[in-house]
Coordinates of C-alpha atoms in Angstrom, one line a residue:
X772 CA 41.8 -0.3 4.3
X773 CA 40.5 3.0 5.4
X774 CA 42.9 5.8 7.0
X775 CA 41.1 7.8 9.5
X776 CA 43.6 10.8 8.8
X777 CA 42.2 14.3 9.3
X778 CA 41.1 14.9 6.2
X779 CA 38.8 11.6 6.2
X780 CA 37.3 13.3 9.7
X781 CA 36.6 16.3 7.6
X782 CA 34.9 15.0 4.9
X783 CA 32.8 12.8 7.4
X784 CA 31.9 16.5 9.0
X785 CA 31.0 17.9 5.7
X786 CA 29.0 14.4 5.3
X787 CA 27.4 15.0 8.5
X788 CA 26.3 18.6 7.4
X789 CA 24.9 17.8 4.4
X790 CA 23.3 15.4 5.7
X791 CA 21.7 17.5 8.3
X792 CA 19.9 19.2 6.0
X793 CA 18.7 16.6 3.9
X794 CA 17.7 13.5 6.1
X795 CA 15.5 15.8 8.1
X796 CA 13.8 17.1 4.5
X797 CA 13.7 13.5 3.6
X798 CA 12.5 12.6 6.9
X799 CA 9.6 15.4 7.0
X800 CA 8.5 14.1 3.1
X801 CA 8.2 10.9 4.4
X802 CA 6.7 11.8 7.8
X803 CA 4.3 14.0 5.7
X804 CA 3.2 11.0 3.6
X805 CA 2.6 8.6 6.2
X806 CA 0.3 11.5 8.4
X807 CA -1.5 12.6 5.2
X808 CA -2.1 8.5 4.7
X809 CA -3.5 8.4 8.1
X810 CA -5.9 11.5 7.8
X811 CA -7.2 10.4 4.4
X812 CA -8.2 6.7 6.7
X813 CA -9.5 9.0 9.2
X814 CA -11.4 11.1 6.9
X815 CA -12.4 8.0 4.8
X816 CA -13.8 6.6 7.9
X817 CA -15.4 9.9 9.3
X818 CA -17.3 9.7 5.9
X819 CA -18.4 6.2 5.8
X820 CA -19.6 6.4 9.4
X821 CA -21.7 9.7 8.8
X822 CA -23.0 8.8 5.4
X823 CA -24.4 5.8 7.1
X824 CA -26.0 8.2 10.0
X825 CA -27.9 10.0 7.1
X826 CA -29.3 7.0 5.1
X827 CA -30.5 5.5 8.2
X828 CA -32.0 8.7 9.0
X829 CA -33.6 9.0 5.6
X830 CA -35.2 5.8 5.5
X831 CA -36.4 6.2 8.4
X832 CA -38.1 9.7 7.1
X833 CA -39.3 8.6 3.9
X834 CA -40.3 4.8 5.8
X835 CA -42.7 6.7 7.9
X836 CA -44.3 8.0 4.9
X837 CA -44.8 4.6 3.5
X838 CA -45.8 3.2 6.1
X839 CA -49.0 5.9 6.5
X840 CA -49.6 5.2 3.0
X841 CA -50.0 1.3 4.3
X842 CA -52.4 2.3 7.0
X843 CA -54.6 4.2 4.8
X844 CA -54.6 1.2 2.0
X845 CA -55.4 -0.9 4.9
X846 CA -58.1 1.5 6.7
X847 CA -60.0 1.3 2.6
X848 CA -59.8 -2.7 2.1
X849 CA -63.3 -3.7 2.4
X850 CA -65.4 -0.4 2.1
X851 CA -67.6 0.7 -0.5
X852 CA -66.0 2.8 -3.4
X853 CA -67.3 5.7 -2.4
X854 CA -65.8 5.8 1.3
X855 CA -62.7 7.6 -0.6
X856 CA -64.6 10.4 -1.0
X857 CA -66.0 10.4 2.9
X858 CA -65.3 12.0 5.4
X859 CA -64.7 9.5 7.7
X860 CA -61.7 8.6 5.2
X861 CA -60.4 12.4 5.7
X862 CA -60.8 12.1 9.5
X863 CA -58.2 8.9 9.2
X864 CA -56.3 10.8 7.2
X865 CA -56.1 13.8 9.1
X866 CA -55.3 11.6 12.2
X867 CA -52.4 10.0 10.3
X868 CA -50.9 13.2 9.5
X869 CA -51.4 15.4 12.6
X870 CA -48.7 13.2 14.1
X871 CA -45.8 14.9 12.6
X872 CA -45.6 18.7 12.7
X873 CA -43.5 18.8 9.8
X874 CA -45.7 17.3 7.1
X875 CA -47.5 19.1 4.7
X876 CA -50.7 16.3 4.3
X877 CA -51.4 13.3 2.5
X878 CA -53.9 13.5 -0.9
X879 CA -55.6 10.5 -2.8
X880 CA -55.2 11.3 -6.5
X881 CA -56.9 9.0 -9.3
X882 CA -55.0 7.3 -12.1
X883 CA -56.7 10.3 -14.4
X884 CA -54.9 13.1 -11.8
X885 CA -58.2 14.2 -10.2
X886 CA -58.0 14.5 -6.0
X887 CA -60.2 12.3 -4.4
X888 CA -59.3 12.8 -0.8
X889 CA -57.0 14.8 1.3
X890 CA -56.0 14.8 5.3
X891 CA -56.1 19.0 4.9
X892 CA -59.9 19.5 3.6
X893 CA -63.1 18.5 3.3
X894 CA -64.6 18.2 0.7
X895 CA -62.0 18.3 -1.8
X896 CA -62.0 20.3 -4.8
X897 CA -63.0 17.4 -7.4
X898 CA -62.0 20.0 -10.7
X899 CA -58.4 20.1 -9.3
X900 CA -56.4 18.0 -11.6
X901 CA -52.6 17.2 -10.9
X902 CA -50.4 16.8 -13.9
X903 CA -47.0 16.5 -12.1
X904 CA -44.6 14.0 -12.7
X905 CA -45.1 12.0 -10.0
X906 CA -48.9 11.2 -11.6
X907 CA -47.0 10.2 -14.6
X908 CA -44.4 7.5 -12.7
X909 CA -47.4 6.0 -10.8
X910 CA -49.6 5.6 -13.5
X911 CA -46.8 3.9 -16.0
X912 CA -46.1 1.3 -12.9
X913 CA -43.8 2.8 -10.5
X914 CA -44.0 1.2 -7.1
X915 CA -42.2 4.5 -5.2
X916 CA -41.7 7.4 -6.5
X917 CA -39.8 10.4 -4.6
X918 CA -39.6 14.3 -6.0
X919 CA -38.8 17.5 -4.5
X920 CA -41.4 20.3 -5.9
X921 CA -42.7 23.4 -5.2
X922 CA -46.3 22.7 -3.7
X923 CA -49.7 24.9 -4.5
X924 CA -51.3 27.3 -4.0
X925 CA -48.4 28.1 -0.9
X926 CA -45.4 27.2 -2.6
X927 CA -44.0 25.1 0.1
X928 CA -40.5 23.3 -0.8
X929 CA -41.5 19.9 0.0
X930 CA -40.4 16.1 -0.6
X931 CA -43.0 14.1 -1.7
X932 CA -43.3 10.3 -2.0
X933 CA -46.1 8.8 -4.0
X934 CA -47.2 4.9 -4.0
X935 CA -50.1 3.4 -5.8
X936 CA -53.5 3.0 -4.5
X937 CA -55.6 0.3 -5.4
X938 CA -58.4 -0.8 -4.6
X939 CA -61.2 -3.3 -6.0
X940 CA -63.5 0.1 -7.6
X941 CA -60.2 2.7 -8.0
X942 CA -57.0 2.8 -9.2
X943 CA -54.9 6.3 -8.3
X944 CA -52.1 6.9 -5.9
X945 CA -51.4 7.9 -2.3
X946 CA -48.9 10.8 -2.4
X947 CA -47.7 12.5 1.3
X948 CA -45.1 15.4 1.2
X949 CA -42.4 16.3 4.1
X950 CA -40.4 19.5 4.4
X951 CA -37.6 19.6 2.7
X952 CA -36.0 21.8 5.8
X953 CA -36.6 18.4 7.5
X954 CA -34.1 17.0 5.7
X955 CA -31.9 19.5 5.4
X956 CA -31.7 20.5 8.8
X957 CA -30.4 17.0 9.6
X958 CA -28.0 17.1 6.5
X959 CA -26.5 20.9 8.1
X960 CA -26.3 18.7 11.5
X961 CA -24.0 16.2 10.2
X962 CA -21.9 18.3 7.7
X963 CA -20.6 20.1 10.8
X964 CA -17.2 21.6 9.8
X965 CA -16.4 23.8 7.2
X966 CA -16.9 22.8 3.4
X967 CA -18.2 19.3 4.0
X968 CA -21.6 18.2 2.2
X969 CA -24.3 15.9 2.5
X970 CA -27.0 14.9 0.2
X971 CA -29.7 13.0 -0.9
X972 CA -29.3 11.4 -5.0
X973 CA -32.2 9.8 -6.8
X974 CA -31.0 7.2 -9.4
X975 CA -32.1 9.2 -12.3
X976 CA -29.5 11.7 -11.0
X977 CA -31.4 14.4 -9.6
X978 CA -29.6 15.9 -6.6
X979 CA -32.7 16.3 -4.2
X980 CA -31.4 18.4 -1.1
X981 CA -28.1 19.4 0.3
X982 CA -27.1 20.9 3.8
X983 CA -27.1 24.2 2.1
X984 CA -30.4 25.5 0.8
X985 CA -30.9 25.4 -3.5
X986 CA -32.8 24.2 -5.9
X987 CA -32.1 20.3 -7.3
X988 CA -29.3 19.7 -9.7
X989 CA -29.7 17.0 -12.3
X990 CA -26.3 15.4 -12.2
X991 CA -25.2 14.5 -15.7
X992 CA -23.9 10.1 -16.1
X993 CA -20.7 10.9 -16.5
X994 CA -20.0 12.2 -12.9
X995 CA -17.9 10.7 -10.7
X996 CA -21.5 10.0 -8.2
X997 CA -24.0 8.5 -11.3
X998 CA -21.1 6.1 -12.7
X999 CA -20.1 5.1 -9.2
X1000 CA -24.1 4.7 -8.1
X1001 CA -24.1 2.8 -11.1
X1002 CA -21.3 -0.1 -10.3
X1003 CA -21.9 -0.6 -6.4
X1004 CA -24.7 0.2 -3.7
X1005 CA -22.2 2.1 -1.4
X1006 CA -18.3 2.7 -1.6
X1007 CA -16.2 5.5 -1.7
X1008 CA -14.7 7.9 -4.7
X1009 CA -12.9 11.4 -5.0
X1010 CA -14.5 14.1 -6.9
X1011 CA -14.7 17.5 -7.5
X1012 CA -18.4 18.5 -7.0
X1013 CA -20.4 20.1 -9.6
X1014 CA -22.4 21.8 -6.8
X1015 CA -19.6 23.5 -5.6
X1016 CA -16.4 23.2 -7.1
X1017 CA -14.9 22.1 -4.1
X1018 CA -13.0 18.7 -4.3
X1019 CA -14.1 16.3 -1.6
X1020 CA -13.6 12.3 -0.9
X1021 CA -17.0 11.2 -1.0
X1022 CA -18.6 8.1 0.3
X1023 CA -22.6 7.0 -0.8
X1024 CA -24.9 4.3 0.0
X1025 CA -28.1 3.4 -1.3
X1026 CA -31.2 3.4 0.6
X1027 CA -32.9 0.1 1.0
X1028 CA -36.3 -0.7 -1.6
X1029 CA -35.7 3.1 -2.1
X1030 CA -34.6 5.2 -5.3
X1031 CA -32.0 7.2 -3.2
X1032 CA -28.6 6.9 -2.1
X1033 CA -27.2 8.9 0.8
X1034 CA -23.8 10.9 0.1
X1035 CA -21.2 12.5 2.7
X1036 CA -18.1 14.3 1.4
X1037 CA -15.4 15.7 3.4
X1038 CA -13.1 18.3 1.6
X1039 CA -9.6 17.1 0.7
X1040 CA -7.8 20.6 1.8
X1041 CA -9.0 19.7 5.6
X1042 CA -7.2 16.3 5.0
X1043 CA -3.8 18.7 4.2
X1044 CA -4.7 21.0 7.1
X1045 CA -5.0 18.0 9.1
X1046 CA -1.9 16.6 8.1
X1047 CA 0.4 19.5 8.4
X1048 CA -1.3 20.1 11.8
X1049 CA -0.7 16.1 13.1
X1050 CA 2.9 16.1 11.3
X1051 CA 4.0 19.3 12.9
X1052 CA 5.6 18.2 15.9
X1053 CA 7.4 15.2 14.2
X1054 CA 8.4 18.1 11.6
X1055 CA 9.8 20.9 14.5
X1056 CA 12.1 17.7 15.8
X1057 CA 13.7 17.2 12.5
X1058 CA 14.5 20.2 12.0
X1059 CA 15.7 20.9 15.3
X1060 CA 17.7 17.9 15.3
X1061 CA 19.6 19.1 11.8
X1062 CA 19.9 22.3 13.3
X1063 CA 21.4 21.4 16.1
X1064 CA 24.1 18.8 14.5
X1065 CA 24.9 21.2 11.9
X1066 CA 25.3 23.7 14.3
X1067 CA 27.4 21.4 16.2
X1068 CA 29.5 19.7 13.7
X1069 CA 30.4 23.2 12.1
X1070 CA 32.0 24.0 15.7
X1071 CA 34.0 20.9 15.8
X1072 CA 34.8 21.4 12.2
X1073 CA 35.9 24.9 12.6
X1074 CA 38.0 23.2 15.9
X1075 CA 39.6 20.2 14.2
X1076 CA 40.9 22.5 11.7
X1077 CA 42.4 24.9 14.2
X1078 CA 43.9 22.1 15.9
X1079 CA 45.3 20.8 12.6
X1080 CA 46.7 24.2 12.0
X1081 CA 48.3 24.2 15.0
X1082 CA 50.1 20.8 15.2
X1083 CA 50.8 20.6 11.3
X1084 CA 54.3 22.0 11.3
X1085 CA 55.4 19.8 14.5
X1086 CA 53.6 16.3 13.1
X1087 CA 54.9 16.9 9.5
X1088 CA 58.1 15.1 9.0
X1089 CA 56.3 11.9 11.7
X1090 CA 53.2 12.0 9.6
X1091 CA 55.4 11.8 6.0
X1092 CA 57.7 8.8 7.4
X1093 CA 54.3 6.7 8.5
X1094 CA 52.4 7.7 5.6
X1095 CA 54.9 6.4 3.0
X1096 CA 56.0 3.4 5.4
X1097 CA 51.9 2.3 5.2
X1098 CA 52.0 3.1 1.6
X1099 CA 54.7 0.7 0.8
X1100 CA 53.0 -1.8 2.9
X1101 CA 50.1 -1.5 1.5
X1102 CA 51.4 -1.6 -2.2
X1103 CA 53.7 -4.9 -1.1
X1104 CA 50.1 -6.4 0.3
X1105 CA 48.1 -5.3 -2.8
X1106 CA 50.6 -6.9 -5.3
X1107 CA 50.8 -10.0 -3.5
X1108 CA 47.1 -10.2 -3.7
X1109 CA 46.4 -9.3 -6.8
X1110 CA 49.3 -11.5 -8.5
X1111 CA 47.8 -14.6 -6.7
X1112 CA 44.2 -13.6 -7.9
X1113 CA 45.0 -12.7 -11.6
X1114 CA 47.0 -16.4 -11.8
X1115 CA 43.7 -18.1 -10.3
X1116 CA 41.8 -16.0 -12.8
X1117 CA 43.8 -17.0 -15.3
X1118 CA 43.9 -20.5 -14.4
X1119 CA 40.7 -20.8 -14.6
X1120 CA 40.8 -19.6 -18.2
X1121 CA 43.0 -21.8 -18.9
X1122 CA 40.5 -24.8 -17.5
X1123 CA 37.9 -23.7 -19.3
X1124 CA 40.1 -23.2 -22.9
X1125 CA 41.1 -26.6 -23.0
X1126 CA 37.2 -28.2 -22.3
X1127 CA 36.9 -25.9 -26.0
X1128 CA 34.6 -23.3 -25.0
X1129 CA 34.7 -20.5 -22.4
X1130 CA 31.1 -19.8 -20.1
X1131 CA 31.3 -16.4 -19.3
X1132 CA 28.6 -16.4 -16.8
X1133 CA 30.8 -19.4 -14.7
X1134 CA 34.1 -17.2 -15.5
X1135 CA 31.8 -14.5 -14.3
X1136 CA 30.7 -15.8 -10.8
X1137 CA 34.2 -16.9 -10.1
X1138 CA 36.0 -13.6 -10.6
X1139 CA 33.0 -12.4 -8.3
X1140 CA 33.7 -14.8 -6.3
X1141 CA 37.6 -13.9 -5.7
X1142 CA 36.5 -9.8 -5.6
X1143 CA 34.1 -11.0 -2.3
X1144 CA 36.8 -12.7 -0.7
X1145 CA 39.3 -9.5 -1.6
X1146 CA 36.7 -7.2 -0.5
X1147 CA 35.8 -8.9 2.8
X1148 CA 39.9 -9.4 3.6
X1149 CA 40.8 -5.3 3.8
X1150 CA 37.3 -4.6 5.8
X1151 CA 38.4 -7.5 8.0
X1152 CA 39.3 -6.2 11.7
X1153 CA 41.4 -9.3 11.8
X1154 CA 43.8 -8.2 8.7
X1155 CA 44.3 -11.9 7.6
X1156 CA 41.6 -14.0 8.5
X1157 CA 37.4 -14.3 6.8
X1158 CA 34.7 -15.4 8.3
X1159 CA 34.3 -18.0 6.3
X1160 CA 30.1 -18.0 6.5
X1161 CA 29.7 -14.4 5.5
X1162 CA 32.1 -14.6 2.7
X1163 CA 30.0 -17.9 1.1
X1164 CA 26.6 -16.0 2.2
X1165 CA 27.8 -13.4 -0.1
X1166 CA 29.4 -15.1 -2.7
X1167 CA 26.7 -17.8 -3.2
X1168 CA 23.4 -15.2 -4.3
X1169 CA 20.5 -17.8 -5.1
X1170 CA 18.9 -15.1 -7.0
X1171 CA 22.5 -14.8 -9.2
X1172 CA 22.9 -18.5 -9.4
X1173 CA 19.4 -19.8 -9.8
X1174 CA 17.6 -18.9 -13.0
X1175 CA 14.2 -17.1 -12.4
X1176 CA 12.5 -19.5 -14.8
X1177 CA 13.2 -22.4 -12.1
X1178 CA 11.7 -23.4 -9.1
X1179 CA 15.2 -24.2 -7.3
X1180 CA 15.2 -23.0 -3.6
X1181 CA 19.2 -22.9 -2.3
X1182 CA 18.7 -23.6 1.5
X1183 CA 22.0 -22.3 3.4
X1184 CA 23.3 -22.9 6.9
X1185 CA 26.4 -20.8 7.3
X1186 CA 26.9 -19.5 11.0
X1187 CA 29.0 -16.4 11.9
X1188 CA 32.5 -17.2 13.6
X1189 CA 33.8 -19.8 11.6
X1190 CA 37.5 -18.1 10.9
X1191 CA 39.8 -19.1 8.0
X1192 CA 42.8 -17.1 6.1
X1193 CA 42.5 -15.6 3.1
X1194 CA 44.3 -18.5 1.2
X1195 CA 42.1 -21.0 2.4
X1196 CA 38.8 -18.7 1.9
X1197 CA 39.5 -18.8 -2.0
X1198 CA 39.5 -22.5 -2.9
X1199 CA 36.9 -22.9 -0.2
X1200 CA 34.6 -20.5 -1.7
X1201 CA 35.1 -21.6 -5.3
X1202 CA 34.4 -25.0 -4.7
X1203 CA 31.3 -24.2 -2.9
X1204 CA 30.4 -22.2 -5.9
X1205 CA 30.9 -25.0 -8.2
X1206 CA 29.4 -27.7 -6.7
X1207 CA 26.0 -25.4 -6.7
X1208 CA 26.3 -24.0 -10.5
X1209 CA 26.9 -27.7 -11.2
X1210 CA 24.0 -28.6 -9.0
X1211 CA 21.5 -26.1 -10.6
X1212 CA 22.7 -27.2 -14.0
X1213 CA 22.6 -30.9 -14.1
X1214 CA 20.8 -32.2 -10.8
X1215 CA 17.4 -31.6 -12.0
X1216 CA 17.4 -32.8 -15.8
X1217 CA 13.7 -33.1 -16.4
X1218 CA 12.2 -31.5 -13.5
X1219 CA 12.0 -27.2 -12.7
X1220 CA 11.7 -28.1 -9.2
X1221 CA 14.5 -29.2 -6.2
X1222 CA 16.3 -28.5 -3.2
X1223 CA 20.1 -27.9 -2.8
X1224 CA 21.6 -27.2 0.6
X1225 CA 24.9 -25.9 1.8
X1226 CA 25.5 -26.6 5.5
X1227 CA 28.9 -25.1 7.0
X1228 CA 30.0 -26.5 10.5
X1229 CA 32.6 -27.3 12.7
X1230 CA 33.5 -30.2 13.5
X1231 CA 35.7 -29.9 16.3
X1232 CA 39.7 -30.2 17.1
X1233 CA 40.2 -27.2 14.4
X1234 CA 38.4 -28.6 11.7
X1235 CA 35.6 -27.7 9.9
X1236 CA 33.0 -29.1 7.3
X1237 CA 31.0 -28.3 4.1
X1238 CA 28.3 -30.2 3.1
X1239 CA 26.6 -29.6 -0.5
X1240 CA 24.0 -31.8 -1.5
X1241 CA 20.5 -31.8 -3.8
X1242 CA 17.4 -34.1 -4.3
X1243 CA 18.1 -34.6 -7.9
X1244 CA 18.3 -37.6 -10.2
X1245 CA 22.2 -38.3 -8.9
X1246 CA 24.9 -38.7 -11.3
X1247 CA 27.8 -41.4 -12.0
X1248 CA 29.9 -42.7 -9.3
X1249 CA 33.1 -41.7 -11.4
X1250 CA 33.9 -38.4 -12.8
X1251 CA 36.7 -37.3 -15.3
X1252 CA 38.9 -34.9 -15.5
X1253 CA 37.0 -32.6 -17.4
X1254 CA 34.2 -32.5 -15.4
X1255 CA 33.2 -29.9 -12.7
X1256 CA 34.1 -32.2 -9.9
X1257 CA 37.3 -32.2 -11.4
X1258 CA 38.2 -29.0 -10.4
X1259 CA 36.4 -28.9 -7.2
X1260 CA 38.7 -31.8 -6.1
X1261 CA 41.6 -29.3 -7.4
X1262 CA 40.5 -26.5 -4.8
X1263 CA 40.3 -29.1 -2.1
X1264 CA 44.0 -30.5 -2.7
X1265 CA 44.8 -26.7 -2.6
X1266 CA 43.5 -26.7 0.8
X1267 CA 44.7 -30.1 2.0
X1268 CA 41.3 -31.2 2.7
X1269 CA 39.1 -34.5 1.9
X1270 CA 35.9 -34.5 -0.1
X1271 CA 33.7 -37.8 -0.1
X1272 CA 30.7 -37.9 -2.3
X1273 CA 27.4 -39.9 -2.1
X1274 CA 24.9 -40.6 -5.2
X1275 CA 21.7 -42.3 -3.3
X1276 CA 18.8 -40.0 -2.9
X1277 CA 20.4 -37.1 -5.0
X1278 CA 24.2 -35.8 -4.6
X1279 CA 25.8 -34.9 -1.3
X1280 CA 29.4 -33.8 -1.5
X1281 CA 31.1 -33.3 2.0
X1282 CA 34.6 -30.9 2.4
X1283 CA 36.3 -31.7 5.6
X1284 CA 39.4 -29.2 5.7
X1285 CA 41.3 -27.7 9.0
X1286 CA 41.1 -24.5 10.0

């Protein structure tokens, strides 16, 4: 039993002050974790949404080029070979490509890289022959093929995207180019705040524009982008960009029937800022708060012991009588205890001796058994008297008393405010405990599975009951001695109570006893 002396208020001050200091540090860790958790979603979802923003805005870009290569395959179908080279072909393609201001024209280039046609002039120069890379993809069966370059004579930075064109007298490919400001202007309109990136990635790798003007990077396979390109059409990956340096969380998804896959990164040290910024005010409270009970409990501290000061002298010889007067009680009430719970220990021994063999882990759960019922007596308001269901909730663990190996499920009513005294709550509680270790051990030969139940009620004109009982196989109608019914029916004698026990449908052992 706790003495709420002076020097027990002291050390609960000193408690409280060290404790103002490191609950509201544990408190701002946690705090910190859970905001930084919720600005990573955030940023997680800022990037999914915007990376989506730019793929449908790229396929819509490139889409429009394909579908102008369509229109002039279609305008072709039917017409002599030559009407390639006419320039009633140029005039269609001129009108094609004077609807966008940001295009740089559309050319007709045969298989052998020679230009055919072109939406800017007429006639074309037929000695012009393209050897870009584009010509080769075409020509070895590419369906779609999509390269940043350098265009001539003006140098124009410029997207191109290059399809095959076929018809029944040529083979070549129609090939229509885009600025590449286009694009990036778009990019620099998503990747709004500071250090965040968007780009375009073909699947070979080559990183074709950014939000920030340069020249493509070829990405080697082994970053983070390529192997996760590689694995799923879209998703979301941390990385440390090689364009850069700058960490980001990235999220990509691939462009439909296209060779490109749409990327949006948002820097990781904005998700800190953010956090710090969101967990702030939760922060400035905690630390208030511990500053303020520290403050406080170091005034009534600093009071308490000026009090004490004061009265010591007059309280000494009062405080001395009580103090050794509870002592001596306490020491008569601890002896009595412990002498009746070392001969029920040792009884116990004893039983177990003379079967020829002691179980330690039973001997075990007893003695733990008697420590609950000590333990729940001195923090008992009542001084003599346990509630009965707490004390068997405690003592009875089903993850102590059921092995993990087995499927057993211990099903327990035991309702609060069901009184007895501490002589009573030992027997009680032991016999409980053996009828389920017996339970666990023998009701279920043969099976890993079953059901045992402990039901505690009252029954009315002071009396109570307690009601163990399984679904096993059952076992004999009579028992010896030696067995662990046996000993149960020695703890209800203890108690003067009645046990009855049924063997249909499993065992169900019933304790009537007085309260």
């Amino acid at each position: 039993m706790t003495i709420w002396g002076p020097d027990m208020v002291l050390r609960w001050f000193r408690t409280i002050q060290l404790g103002s200091v490191v609950l509201p540090v544990v408190g701002c860790l946690i705090w910190g974790g859970i905001a930084f958790q919720e600005q990573k979603a955030i940023a997680i979802d800022h990037a999914v949404d915007t990376v989506a923003l730019v793929r449908q805005y790229s396929q819509r870009l490139i889409g429009t080029e394909i579908v102008k290569h369509g229109a002039a395959r279609s305008r072709v179908s039917g017409e002599p070979a030559d009407f390639i080279r006419s320039q009633a072909f140029h005039s269609f393609l001129a009108g094609i490509d004077a609807r966008q201001q940001d295009n740089f024209g559309l050319v007709v280039i045969s298989d052998e890289g020679q230009v055919v046609a072109s939406s800017r002039m007429f006639p074309v120069d037929s000695g012009v022959v393209v050897t870009l890379d584009y010509v080769q993809a075409i020509r070895n069966g590419s369906r779609l093929f999509i390269d940043r370059i350098r265009l001539e004579p003006g140098g124009e930075d410029a997207m191109i995207v290059a399809s095959p064109f076929i018809t029944n007298d040529f083979r070549g490919m129609i090939v229509s180019s885009v600025a590449t400001e286009t694009s990036r202007s778009f990019l620099r309109s998503v990747a709004a705040h500071v250090d965040e990136a968007a780009s375009l990635i073909r699947d070979d790798g080559k990183l074709m524009v950014r939000q920030v003007p340069g020249e493509p990077i070829l990405l080697p396979p082994d970053t983070p982008a390529r192997q996760n390109m590689a694995v799923a059409p879209e998703g979301v990956y941390e990385a440390l960009a090689v364009s850069d340096g700058i960490r980001r969380i990235y999220a990509y998804s691939r462009l439909e029937h296209m060779p490109l896959t749409a990327n949006f990164g948002v820097p990781t040290r904005s998700i800190f800022t953010a956090t710090v910024w969101s967990a702030m005010p939760v922060w400035l409270l905690m630390v208030a708060m511990g500053a303020f009970t520290l403050a406080a409990t170091s005034l009534a501290r600093r009071s308490m012991l000026a009090q004490r000061a004061t009265d010591r002298q007059a309280l000494k010889l009062t405080e001395a009588e009580n103090l050794a007067q509870q002592r001596a009680e306490l020491v008569r009430e601890m002896n009595h205890r412990v002498k009746n719970n070392l001969a029920l220990v040792t009884s116990l021994i004893n039983i177990q001796a003379r079967r020829g063999s002691i179980d330690a882990q039973d001997l075990q759960l007893r003695v733990r058994a008697l420590a609950e019922v000590h333990d729940l007596l001195y923090r008992s308001n009542h001084g003599e008297t346990i509630d009965l269901g707490d004390l068997l909730r405690r003592a009875l663990d089903p993850a102590t008393l059921v092995p993990e190996d087995r499927a057993i499920t211990l099903q327990t009513v035991l309702p609060d405010g069901i009184v007895v005294s501490a002589d009573r709550a030992s027997p009680l509680t032991l016999a409980a405990l053996e009828l389920v270790t017996n339970a666990v051990k023998h009701a279920f030969a043969g099976r890993e599975t079953g059901i045992i139940r402990l039901v505690l009620e009252e029954t009315g004109d002071g009396a109570a009951r307690l009601t163990v009982e399984d679904d096993g196989i059952g076992m004999e109608a009579e028992t010896t001695r030696r067995s662990g019914t046996g000993l149960v029916d020695a703890f209800v004698r203890q108690i003067d109570g009645e046990m009855t026990r049924e063997t249909s449908d499993g065992t169900r052992y019933e304790i009537r006893f007085s309260l």
